[in-house]
PDB file of C-alpha atoms in Angstrom:
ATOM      1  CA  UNK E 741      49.760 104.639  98.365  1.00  0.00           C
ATOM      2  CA  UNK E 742      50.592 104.140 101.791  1.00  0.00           C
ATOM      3  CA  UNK E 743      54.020 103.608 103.403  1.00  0.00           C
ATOM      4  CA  UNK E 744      54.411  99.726 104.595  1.00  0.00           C
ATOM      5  CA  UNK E 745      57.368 101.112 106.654  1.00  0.00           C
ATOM      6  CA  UNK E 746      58.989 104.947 107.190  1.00  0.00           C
ATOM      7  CA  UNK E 747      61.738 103.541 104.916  1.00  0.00           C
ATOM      8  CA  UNK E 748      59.952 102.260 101.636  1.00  0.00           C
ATOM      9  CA  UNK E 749      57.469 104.630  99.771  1.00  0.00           C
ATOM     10  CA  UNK E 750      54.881 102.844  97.284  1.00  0.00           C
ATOM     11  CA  UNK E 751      54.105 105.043  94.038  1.00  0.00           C
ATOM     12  CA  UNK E 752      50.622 104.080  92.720  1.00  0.00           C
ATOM     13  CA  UNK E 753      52.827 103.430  89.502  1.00  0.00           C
ATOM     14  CA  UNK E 754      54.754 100.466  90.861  1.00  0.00           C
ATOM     15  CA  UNK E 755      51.215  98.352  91.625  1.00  0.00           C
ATOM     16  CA  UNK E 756      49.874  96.690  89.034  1.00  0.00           C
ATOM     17  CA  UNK E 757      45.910  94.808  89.742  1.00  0.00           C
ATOM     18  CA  UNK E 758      44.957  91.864  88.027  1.00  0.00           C
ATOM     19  CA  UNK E 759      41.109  90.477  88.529  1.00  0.00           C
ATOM     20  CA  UNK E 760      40.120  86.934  87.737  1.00  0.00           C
ATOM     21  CA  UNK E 761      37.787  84.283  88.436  1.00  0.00           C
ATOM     22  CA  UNK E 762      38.448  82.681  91.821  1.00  0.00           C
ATOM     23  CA  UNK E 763      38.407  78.527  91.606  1.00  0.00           C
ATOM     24  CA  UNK E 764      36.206  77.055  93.592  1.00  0.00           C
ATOM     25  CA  UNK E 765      32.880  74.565  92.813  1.00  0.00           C
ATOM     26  CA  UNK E 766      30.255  75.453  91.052  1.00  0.00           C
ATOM     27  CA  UNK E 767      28.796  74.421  87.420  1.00  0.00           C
ATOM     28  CA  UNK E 768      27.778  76.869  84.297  1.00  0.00           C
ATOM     29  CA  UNK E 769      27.222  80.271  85.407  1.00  0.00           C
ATOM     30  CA  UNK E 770      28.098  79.646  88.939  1.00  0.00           C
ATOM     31  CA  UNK E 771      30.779  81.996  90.844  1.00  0.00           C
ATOM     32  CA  UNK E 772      31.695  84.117  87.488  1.00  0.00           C
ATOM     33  CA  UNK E 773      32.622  87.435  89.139  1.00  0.00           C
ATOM     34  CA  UNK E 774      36.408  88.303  89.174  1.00  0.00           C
ATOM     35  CA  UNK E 775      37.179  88.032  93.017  1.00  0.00           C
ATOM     36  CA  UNK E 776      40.469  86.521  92.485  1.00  0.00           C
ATOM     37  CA  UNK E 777      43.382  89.482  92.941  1.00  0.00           C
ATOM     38  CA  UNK E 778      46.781  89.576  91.321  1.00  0.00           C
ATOM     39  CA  UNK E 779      48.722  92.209  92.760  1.00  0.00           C
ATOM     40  CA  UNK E 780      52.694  92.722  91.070  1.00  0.00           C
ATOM     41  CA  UNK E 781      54.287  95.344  92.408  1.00  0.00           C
ATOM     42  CA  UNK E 782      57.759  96.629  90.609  1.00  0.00           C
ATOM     43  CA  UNK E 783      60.233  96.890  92.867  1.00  0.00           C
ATOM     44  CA  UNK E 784      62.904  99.379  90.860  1.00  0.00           C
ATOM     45  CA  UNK E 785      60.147 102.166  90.865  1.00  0.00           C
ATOM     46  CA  UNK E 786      59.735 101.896  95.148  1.00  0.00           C
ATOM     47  CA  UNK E 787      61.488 104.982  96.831  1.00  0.00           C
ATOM     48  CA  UNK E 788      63.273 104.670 100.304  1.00  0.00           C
ATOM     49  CA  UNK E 789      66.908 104.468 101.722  1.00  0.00           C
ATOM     50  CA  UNK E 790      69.048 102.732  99.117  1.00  0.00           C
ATOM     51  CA  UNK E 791      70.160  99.655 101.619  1.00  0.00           C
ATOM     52  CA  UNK E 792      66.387  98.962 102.269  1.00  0.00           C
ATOM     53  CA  UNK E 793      65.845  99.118  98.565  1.00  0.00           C
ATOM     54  CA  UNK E 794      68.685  96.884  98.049  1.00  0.00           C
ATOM     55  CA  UNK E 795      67.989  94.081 100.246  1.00  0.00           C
ATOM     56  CA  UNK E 796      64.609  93.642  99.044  1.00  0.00           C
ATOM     57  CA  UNK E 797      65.489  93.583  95.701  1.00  0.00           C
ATOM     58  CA  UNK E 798      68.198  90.557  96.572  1.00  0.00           C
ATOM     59  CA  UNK E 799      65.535  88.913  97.895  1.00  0.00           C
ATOM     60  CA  UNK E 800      62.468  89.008  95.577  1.00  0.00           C
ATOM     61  CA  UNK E 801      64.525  90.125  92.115  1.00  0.00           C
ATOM     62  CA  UNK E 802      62.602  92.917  89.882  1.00  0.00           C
ATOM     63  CA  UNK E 803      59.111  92.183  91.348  1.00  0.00           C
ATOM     64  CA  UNK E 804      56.842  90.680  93.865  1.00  0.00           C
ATOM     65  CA  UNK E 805      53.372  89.058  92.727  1.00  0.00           C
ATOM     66  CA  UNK E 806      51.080  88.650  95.275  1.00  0.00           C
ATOM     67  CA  UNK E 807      48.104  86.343  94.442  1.00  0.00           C
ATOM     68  CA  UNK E 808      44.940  86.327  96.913  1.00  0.00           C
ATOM     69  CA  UNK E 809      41.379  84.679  96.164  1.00  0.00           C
ATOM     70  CA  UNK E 810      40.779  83.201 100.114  1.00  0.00           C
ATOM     71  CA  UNK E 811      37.728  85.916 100.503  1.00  0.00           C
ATOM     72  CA  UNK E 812      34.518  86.245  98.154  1.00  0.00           C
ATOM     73  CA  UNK E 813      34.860  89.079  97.802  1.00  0.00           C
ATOM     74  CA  UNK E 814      37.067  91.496  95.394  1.00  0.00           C
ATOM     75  CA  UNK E 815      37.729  93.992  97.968  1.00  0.00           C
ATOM     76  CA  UNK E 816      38.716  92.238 100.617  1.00  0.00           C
ATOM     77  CA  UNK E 817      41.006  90.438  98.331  1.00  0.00           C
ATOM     78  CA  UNK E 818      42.528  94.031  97.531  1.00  0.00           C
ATOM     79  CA  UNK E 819      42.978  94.736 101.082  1.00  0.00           C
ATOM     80  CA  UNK E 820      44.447  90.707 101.373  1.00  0.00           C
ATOM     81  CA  UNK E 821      47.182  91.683  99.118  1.00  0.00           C
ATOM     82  CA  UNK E 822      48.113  95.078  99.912  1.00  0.00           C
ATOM     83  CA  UNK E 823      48.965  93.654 103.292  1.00  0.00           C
ATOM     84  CA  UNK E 824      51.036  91.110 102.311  1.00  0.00           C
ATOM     85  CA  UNK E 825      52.587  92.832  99.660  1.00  0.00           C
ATOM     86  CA  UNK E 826      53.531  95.443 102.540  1.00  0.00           C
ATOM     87  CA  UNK E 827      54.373  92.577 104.858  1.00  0.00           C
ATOM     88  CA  UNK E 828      56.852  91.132 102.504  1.00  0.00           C
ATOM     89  CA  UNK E 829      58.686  94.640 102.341  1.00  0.00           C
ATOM     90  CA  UNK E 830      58.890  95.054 105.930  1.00  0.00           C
ATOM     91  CA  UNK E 831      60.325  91.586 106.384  1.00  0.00           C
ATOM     92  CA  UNK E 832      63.009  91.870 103.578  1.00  0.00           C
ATOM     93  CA  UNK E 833      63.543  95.687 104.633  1.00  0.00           C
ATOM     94  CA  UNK E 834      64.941  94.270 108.188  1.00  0.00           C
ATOM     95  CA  UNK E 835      68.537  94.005 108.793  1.00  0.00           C
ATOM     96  CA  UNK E 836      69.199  90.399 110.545  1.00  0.00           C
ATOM     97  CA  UNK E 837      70.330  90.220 113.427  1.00  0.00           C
ATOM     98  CA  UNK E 838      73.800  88.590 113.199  1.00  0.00           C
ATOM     99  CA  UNK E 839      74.350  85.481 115.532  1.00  0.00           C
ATOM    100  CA  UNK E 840      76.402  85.485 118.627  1.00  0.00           C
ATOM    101  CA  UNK E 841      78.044  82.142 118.459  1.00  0.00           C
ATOM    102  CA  UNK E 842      77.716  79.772 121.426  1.00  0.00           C
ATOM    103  CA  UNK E 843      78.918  76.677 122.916  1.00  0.00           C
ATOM    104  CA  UNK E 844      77.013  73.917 124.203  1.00  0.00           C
ATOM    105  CA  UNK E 845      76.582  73.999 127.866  1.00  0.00           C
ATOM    106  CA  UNK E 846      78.171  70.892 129.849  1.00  0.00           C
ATOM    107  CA  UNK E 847      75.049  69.093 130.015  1.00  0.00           C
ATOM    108  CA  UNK E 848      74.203  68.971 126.589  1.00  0.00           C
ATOM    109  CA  UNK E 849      77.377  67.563 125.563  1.00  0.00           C
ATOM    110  CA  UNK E 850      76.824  64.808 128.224  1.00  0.00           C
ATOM    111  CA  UNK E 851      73.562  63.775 127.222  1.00  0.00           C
ATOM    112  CA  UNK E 852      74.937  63.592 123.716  1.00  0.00           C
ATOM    113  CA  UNK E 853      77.749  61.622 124.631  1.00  0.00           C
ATOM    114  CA  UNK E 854      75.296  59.081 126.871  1.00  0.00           C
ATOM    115  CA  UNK E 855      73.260  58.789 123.963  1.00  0.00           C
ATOM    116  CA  UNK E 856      75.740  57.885 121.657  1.00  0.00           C
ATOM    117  CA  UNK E 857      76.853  55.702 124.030  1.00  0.00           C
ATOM    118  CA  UNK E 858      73.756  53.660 124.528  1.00  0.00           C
ATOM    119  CA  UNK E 859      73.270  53.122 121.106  1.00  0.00           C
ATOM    120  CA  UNK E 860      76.593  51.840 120.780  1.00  0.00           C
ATOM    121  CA  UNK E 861      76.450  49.314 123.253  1.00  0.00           C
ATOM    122  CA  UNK E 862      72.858  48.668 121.728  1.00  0.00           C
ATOM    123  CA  UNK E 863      74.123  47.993 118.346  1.00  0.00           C
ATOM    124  CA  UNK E 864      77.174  45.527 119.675  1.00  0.00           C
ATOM    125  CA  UNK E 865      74.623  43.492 121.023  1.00  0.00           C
ATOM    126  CA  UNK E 866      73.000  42.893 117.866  1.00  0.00           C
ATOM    127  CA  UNK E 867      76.168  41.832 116.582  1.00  0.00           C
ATOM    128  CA  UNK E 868      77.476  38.127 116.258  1.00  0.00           C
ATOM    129  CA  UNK E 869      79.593  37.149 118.972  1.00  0.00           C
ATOM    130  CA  UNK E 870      83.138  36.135 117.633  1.00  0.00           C
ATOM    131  CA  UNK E 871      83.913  32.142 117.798  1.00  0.00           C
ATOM    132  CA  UNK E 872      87.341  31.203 118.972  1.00  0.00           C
TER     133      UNK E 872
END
């Protein structure tokens, strides 16, 4: 199989296809070819650096399923799958970016404070005045 990234290999092995009937209308006899795809692909037999391998599998667990019936037919399904089977892989394979932490500029804090302001004042007026 192919390679969804340079870092993660897919062995044949680790894919396992599925075929069923796709739901959709249709009465006796109607739409009984097996378009629907069920692709599960184990992730302890995928080869690559062992940090990629790692984060994927804290993300998905022991396997991925990937279930596609949008198309009518089988093979497109197939195709369907395989790419977001791979698409899944490169996502989890990426190292996130870590956050630079940032304060909020001077005019954000003032429209925040204006706000909460206005709805103070706007509240207060709803409220009883006090009798002497």
């Amino acid at each position: 199989m192919s390679a969804p990234t340079s870092r993660i290999k897919i062995p044949a092995s680790a894919l396992t296809w599925r075929f069923s009937r796709s739901s959709g209308p249709g009465g006796q006899h109607v739409n009984t070819s097996d378009t629907k795809v069920e692709l599960i692909c184990d992730l302890s037999q995928l080869h690559g650096e062992q940090s990629v391998l790692d984060r994927i599998a804290a993300r998905y667990g022991t396997e991925i399923r990937v279930v596609v019936s949008s198309q009518r037919s089988q093979t497109q399904n197939r195709k369907l799958a395989y790419q977001n089977l791979t698409d899944r892989l490169e996502k989890a394979a990426k190292v996130p970016r870590n956050r630079r932490p940032t304060k909020p500029t001077w005019g954000s804090t003032q429209n925040r404070l204006d706000e909460k302001r206005k709805a103070s004042m706007q509240k207060a007026q709803r409220r009883l005045p006090l009798d002497d």
